[in-house]
XYZ file of C-alpha atoms in Angstrom:
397
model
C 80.322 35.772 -10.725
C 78.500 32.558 -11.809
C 77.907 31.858 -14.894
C 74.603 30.043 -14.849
C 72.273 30.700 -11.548
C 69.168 28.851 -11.572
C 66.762 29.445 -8.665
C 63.270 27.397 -7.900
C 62.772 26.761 -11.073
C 59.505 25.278 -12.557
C 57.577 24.004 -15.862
C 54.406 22.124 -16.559
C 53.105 21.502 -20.326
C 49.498 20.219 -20.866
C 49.178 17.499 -22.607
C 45.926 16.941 -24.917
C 43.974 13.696 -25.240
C 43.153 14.920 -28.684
C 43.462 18.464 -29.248
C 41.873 18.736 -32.637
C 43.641 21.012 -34.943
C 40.891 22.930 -37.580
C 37.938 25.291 -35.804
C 35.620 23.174 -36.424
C 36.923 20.332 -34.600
C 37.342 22.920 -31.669
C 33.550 24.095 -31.706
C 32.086 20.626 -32.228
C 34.154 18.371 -29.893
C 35.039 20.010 -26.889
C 35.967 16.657 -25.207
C 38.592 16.088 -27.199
C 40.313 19.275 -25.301
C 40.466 17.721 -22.249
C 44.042 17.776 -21.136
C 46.430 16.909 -18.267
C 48.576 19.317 -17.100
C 52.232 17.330 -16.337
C 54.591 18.925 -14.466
C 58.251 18.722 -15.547
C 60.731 20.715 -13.386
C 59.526 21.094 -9.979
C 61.823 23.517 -8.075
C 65.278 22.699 -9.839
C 68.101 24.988 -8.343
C 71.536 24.803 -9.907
C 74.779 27.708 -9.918
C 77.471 26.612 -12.874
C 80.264 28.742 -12.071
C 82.074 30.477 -15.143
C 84.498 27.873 -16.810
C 83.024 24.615 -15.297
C 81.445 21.582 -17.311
C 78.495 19.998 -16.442
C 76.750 16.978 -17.610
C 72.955 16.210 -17.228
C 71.811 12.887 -16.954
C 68.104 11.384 -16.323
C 66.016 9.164 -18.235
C 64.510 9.823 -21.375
C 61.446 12.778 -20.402
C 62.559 13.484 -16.874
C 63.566 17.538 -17.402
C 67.267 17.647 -19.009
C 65.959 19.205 -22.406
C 63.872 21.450 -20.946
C 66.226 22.605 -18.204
C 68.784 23.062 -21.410
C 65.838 25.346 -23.250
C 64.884 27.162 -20.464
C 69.001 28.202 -20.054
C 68.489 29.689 -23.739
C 65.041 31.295 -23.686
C 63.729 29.132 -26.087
C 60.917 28.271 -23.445
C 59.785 30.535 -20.110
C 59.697 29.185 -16.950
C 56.533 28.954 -14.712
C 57.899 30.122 -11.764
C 61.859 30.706 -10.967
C 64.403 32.276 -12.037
C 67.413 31.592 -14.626
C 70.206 34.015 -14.959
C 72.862 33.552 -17.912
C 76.054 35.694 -17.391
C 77.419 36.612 -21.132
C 76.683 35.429 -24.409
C 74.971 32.040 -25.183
C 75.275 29.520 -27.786
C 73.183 26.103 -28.316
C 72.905 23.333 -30.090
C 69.482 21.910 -28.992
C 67.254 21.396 -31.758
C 69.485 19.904 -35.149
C 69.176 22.492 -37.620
C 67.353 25.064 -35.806
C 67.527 28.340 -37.590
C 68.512 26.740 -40.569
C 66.473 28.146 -43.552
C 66.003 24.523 -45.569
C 66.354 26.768 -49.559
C 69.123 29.034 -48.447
C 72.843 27.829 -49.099
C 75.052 26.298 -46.348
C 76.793 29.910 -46.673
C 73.745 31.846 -46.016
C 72.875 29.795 -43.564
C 76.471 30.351 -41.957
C 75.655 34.045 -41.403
C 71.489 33.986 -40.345
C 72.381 31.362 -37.563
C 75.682 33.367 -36.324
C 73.691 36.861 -36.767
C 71.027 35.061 -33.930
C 73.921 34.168 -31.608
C 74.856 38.079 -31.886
C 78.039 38.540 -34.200
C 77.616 41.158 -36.682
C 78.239 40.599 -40.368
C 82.140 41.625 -40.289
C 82.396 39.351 -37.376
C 81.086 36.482 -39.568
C 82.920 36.862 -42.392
C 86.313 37.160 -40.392
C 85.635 33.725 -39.174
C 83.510 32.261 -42.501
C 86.475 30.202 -43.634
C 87.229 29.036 -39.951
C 83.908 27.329 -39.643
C 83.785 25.889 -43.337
C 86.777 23.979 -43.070
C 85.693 22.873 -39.609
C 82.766 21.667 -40.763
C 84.256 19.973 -43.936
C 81.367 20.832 -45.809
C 83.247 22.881 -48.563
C 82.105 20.694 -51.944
C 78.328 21.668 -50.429
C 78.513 24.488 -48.880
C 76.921 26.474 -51.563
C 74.024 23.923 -52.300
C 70.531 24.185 -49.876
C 70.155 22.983 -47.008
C 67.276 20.582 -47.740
C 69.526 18.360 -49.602
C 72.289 18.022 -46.281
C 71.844 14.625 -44.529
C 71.502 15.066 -40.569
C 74.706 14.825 -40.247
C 76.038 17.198 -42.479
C 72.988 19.637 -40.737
C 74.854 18.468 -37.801
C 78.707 19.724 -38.474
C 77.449 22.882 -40.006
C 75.217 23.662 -36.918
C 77.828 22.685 -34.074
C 80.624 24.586 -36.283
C 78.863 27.690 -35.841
C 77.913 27.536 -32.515
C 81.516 26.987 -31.639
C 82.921 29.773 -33.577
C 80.862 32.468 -32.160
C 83.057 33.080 -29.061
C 80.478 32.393 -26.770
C 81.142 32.352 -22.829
C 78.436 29.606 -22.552
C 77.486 26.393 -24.627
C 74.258 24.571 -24.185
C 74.198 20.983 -25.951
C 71.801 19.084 -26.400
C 72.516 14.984 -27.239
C 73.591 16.619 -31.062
C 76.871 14.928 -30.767
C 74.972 11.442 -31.119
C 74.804 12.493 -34.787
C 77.792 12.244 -37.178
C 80.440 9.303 -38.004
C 82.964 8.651 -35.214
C 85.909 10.462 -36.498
C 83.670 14.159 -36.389
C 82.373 12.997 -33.058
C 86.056 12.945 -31.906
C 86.745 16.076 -33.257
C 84.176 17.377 -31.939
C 84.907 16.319 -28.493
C 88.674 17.414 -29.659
C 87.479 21.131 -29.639
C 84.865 20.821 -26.621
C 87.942 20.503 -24.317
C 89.816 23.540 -25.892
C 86.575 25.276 -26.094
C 86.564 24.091 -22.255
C 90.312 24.972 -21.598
C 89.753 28.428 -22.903
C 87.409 29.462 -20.067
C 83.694 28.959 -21.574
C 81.134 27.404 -19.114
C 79.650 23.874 -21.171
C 76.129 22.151 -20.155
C 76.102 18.933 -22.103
C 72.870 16.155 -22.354
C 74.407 12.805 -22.783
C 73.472 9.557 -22.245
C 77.105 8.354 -23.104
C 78.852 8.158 -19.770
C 82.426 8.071 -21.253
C 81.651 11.177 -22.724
C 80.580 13.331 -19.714
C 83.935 11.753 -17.849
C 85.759 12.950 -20.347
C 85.008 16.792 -20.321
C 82.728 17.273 -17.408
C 83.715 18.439 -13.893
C 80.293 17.620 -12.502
C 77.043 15.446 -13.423
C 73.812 16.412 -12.734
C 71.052 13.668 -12.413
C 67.307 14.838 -12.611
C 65.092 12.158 -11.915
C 60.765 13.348 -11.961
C 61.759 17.222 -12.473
C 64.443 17.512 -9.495
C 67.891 17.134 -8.725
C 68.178 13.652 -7.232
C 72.370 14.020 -7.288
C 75.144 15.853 -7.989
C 78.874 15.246 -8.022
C 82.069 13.964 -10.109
C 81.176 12.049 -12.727
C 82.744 8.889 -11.294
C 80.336 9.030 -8.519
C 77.415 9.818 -9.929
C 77.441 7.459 -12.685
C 77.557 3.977 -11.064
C 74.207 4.780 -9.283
C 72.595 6.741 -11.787
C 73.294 3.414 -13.815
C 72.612 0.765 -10.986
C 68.821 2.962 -11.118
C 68.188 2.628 -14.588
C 69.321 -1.022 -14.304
C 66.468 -1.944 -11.654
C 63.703 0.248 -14.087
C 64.568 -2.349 -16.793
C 63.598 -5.294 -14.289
C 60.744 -6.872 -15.814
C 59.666 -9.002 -12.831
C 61.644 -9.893 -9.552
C 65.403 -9.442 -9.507
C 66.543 -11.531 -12.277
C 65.464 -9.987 -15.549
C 62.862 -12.818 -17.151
C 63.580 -15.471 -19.324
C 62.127 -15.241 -22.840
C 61.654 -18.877 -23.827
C 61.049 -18.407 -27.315
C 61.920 -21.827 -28.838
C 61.129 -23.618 -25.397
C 58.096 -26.624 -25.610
C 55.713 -27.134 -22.714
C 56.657 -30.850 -23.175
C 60.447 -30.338 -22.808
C 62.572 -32.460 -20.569
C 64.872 -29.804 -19.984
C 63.930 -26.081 -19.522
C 65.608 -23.491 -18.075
C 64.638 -22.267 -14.232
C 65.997 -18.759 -13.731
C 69.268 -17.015 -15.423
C 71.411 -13.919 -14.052
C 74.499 -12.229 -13.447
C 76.948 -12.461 -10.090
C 79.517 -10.385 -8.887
C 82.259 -12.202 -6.793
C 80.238 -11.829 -3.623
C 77.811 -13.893 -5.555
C 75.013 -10.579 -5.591
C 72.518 -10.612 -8.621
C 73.909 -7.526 -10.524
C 72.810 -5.366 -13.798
C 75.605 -3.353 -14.256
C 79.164 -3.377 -13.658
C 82.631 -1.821 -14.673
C 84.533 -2.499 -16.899
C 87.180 -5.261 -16.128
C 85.188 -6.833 -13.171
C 84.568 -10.528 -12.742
C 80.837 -11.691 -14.071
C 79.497 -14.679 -13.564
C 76.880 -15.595 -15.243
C 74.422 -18.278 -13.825
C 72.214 -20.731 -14.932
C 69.849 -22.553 -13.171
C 67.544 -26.071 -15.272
C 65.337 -28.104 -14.330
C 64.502 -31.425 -15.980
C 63.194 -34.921 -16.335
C 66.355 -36.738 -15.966
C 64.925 -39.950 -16.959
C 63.763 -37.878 -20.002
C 66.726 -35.917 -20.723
C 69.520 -36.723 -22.977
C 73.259 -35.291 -22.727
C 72.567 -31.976 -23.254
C 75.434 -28.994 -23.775
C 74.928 -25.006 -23.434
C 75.444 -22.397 -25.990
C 75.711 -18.529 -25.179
C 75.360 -15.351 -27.596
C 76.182 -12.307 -26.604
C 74.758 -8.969 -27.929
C 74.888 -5.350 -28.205
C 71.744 -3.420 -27.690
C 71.901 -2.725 -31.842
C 71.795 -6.406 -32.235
C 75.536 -6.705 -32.734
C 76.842 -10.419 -31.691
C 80.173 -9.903 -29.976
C 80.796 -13.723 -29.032
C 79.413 -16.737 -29.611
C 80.217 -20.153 -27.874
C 78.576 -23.620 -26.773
C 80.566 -26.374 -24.408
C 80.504 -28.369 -27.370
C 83.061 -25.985 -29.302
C 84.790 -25.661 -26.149
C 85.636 -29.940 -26.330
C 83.903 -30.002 -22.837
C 82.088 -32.891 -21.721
C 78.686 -33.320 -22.338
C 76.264 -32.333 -19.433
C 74.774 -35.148 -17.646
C 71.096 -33.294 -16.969
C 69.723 -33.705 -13.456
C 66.341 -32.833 -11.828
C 68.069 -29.285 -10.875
C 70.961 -28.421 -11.301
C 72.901 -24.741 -11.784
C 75.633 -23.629 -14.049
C 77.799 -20.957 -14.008
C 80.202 -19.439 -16.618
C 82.642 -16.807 -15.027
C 83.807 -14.083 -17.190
C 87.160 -13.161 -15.304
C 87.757 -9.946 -16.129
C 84.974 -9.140 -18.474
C 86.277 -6.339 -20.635
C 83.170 -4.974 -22.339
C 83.461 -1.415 -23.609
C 80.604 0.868 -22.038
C 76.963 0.212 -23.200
C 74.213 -2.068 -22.840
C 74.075 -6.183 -23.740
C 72.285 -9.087 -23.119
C 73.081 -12.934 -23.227
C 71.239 -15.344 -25.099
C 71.018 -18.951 -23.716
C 70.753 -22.073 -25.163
C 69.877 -25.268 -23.562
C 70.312 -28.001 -26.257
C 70.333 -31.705 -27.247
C 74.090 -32.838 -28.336
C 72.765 -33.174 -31.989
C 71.476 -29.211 -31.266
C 67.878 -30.077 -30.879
C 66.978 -27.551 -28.431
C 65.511 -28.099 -25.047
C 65.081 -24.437 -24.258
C 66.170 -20.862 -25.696
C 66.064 -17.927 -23.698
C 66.445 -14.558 -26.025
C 67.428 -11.733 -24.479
C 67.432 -13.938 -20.902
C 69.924 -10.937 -19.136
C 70.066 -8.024 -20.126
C 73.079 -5.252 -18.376
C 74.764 -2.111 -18.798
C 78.336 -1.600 -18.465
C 79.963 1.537 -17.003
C 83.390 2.574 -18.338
C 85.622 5.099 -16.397
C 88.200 5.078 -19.923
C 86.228 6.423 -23.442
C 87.031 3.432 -25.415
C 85.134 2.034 -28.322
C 84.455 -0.519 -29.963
C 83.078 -3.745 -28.492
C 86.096 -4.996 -25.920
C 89.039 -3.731 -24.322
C 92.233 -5.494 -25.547
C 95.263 -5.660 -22.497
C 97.846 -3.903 -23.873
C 100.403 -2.068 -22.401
C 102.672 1.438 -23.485
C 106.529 2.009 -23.908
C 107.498 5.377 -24.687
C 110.991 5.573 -25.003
């Protein structure tokens, strides 16, 4: 028997211009009701069968959340069907059945009570889910003064402990420092091993890799794909890529520090793979080239040299260099010309970056900045962290 079975399923919310909130406002502005009516699933169909892991993937409002509430009643469906096979636990919305002025501990046994365990069955596993949690020195002080991400272990260690045969999760594992996101993940894949069906929401593709035997993509309130991870991923990533295109194929260049009067400025910038194709995302450990094409007044135009920054999306640098640094020679400008730095292999951990560019004067006076001049995401198959990938090898003797 499966555990999840999903058939034809839809959902449409309206959406208000202006609703207006007190009576008043109702009576006396009835334009401001006006609403659109914005569908959100449109005929989704999906059978998890007991024991299997599945991740759901889409961008941000295309149906995963509301797929996940639908699976645990917390919304109704318009039309469909969704049939759950045993008990149900979730951890959708952080906190949710918390009581903000009742204790950690009281809290332990209202949000286990909802997921169906009676009070013996809570206290038998009371000290199980403190110590998971590691919220003993507070566990006896409200709520209201927990950070999120104490809310956060307190809420996932219940919902783990209550022996469901289904787990709904929501994105909640986004909250909480690394080393209780690891143990978290830790007990996922016993929880997994065990037998109980898991429907995750990521947006961390190392993560669903890890644990899930299929990925779900929704994309405008259907099922645009399903398979292993490892397929799905690389072109649910190569989509989102192409979204973030702000004008043709090369994402534009920001010249933010760049003079109308410049000698030198800088023509178009992207990234290669080794068949020289414009790319926005690659793998881990692929070559990268990364391409620069100036234009310029060479009668104008001094020796120039080129610096590069490269970023995180939260603003992290992860390397810095110019030719200058690197003793190279200085650039003799021309009317055109094109540069290219290959990154061979280019061992970013998974995530999304972007290169800023820097055409400059030898005594730094600069010609032309692009910020943020190429933006990409890199997909990668390993759940590594950090910022890079160090070569390394293992002996076990």
């Amino acid at each position: 028997m499966a555990a999840i079975e999903i058939q034809n399923l839809t959902k449409s919310f309206r959406v208000y211009a202006d609703r207006g909130q007190s009576l008043k406002e109702k009576l006396l502005s009835a334009d401001r009701r006006r609403y659109q009516t914005r569908q959100v699933l449109d005929g989704v169909s999906l059978t998890v069968e007991a024991g299997e892991a599945i991740g759901l993937v889409g961008k941000n409002g295309c149906g995963k959340s509301t797929l996940l509430k639908l699976m645990s009643r917390i919304l109704y469906p318009d039309s469909g069907s969704v049939k759950l096979n045993g008990r149900v636990s979730s951890l959708i919305e952080l906190g949710a059945g918390f009581h903000p002025d009742m204790t950690g501990r009281e809290n332990i046994f209202t949000n286990a009570s909802i997921f169906g365990l009676t009070h013996q069955e809570i206290e038998g596993k009371l000290d199980e889910i403190i110590a998971f949690s590691e919220m003993q020195d507070f566990i006896d002080t409200p709520v209201r003064t927990y950070s999120s991400g104490m809310y956060m272990r307190l809420a996932f260690s219940v919902a783990i402990h209550v022996g469901a045969d289904i787990l709904l999760i929501d994105e909640i594992l986004a909250v909480g420092d690394a080393s209780f996101q690891a143990k978290c993940f830790e007990r996922l894949m016993e929880i997994k091993a065990s037998g109980t069906t898991i429907v995750i929401v990521s947006h961390s593709m190392a993560q669903l890799e890890r644990i899930c035997d299929r990925t779900i993509w929704i994309a405008d309130g259907k099922i645009r794909m399903e398979g292993a991870p490892n397929e799905v991923h690389p072109l649910y990533l190569e989509d989102m890529g192409k979204r973030r295109q702000l004008s043709d194929s090369a994402v534009s260049v920001q010249a933010s520090e760049s003079r109308s009067d410049s000698p030198a400025r800088w023509k178009d910038i992207c990234l290669l793979n080794e068949q020289g194709e414009r790319i926005q995302k690659f793998c881990t450990g692929e070559t990268v080239i990364l391409q620069l094409t100036y234009e310029a007044d060479a009668a104008r135009a001094a020796e120039a040299l080129i610096g590069l920054a490269l970023y995180r999306a939260d603003k992290t640098l992860c390397y810095g260099t110019n030719t200058q640094r690197e003793r190279m020679q200085p650039i003799q400008l021309q009317n055109t010309g094109v540069i290219r730095c290959r990154f061979a292999p280019m061992n970013l951990v998974a995530g999304t970056y972007w290169f800023d560019c820097g055409l400059r004067r030898m005594d730094m006076f600069a010609y032309d900045y692009a910020a943020q001049a190429v933006r990409f995401t890199v997909y990668d198959p390993i759940d590594e962290t950090g910022v890079t990938r160090i070569d390394h090898t293992w002996e076990i003797t």
